[in-house]
Amino acid sequence: RELLATLGFLCAGFAAGLLMGPAPAPVEAEPDAVAFLSEDKPEAAPQPAPARRKRRAPSPNFGLAAQGAVASGGQHPELLIDGNSTQYDGGNGFAQADWQAQPAQALVVTLKDAQPLNLVRFKLWDQDARFYRYKLDVCPDLDDSRWKPATDRSAAAFNCRSWQEAVLPTQAVRRIRVTGTFNSANNGFHIVELEAYDAPDGLDTAGPNLTDF
């Protein structure tokens, strides 16, 4: 009787095992997940800062008598190229041309040699509220047939005062010509100083009023 009972118990257990199927295998965590649970996620390596393009220094001011430039036209043209843009008053320290003359007088600066230029600056007389208008032309050599316009500020929309700046495509320039077309005070066209540069990255100028361009 005991043997029969034992065999019955074993048969019942075997049948239950067949109905329930095999026991599920233990689930293993992914290796990376285990690692990040046990320690902080590593930070990305710092990236080097992008290299900054080196700023190219401007050329010397080729429009100086000290650099071999020569000025002509009007009255006292030599004052255009003497390097003085601060010491002037109502009667001294500037070149002058008559913009009402026929044809209008021009002030011309001839460089020692043709130079690659992309920037011409000049300072209009600015010790009162008057304003000016003008045209600026450049020429690659001494041939008068090769003048070409660089800046035209002769229209009524322009009331130009103090420092003026003309940015040009880089080109060979031997002569620079400024022709006054208007002065709100009288028939004089007055320039204190003119400068000429090869400055592809611009100039670091403090103070000049360049708002007309």
PDB file of C-alpha atoms in Angstrom, residues 59-65 67-72 81 108-120 138-142 147 171-177 194-198:
ATOM      1  CA  SER A  59      50.213  98.222 -45.249  1.00  0.00           C
ATOM      2  CA  PRO A  60      51.891 101.552 -44.529  1.00  0.00           C
ATOM      3  CA  ASN A  61      49.974 104.634 -45.558  1.00  0.00           C
ATOM      4  CA  PHE A  62      51.182 104.992 -49.152  1.00  0.00           C
ATOM      5  CA  GLY A  63      49.623 108.443 -49.388  1.00  0.00           C
ATOM      6  CA  LEU A  64      52.347 110.169 -47.397  1.00  0.00           C
ATOM      7  CA  ALA A  65      55.042 112.492 -48.667  1.00  0.00           C
ATOM      8  CA  GLN A  67      56.450 107.384 -48.658  1.00  0.00           C
ATOM      9  CA  GLY A  68      57.222 109.308 -51.864  1.00  0.00           C
ATOM     10  CA  ALA A  69      53.679 110.525 -52.642  1.00  0.00           C
ATOM     11  CA  VAL A  70      53.142 113.873 -54.383  1.00  0.00           C
ATOM     12  CA  ALA A  71      49.968 116.013 -54.232  1.00  0.00           C
ATOM     13  CA  SER A  72      48.700 118.550 -56.762  1.00  0.00           C
ATOM     14  CA  ILE A  81      50.037 114.142 -47.457  1.00  0.00           C
ATOM     15  CA  VAL A 108      45.206 114.601 -56.783  1.00  0.00           C
ATOM     16  CA  VAL A 109      47.639 112.392 -54.884  1.00  0.00           C
ATOM     17  CA  THR A 110      50.213 110.505 -56.969  1.00  0.00           C
ATOM     18  CA  LEU A 111      51.917 107.597 -55.237  1.00  0.00           C
ATOM     19  CA  LYS A 112      55.596 106.865 -55.737  1.00  0.00           C
ATOM     20  CA  ASP A 113      54.680 103.600 -57.511  1.00  0.00           C
ATOM     21  CA  ALA A 114      51.473 101.755 -58.300  1.00  0.00           C
ATOM     22  CA  GLN A 115      50.406  99.901 -55.151  1.00  0.00           C
ATOM     23  CA  PRO A 116      47.720  97.297 -54.426  1.00  0.00           C
ATOM     24  CA  LEU A 117      45.081  99.313 -52.572  1.00  0.00           C
ATOM     25  CA  ASN A 118      41.639  98.589 -51.202  1.00  0.00           C
ATOM     26  CA  LEU A 119      41.120 101.486 -48.815  1.00  0.00           C
ATOM     27  CA  VAL A 120      41.270 105.255 -49.269  1.00  0.00           C
ATOM     28  CA  VAL A 138      41.515 106.105 -59.007  1.00  0.00           C
ATOM     29  CA  CYS A 139      43.977 105.468 -61.827  1.00  0.00           C
ATOM     30  CA  PRO A 140      46.517 102.620 -62.126  1.00  0.00           C
ATOM     31  CA  ASP A 141      49.194 104.763 -63.828  1.00  0.00           C
ATOM     32  CA  LEU A 142      49.855 108.221 -65.253  1.00  0.00           C
ATOM     33  CA  TRP A 147      40.660 107.063 -64.477  1.00  0.00           C
ATOM     34  CA  GLN A 171      43.660  96.841 -57.343  1.00  0.00           C
ATOM     35  CA  ALA A 172      46.813  98.575 -58.499  1.00  0.00           C
ATOM     36  CA  VAL A 173      46.523 102.327 -57.919  1.00  0.00           C
ATOM     37  CA  ARG A 174      49.019 105.034 -58.789  1.00  0.00           C
ATOM     38  CA  ARG A 175      46.815 108.145 -58.558  1.00  0.00           C
ATOM     39  CA  ILE A 176      43.866 109.177 -56.397  1.00  0.00           C
ATOM     40  CA  ARG A 177      41.627 112.094 -57.309  1.00  0.00           C
ATOM     41  CA  LEU A 194      44.338 111.737 -47.308  1.00  0.00           C
ATOM     42  CA  GLU A 195      45.513 108.161 -46.645  1.00  0.00           C
ATOM     43  CA  ALA A 196      45.818 105.081 -48.877  1.00  0.00           C
ATOM     44  CA  TYR A 197      46.233 101.474 -47.703  1.00  0.00           C
ATOM     45  CA  ASP A 198      46.240  97.833 -48.585  1.00  0.00           C
TER      46      ASP A 198
END
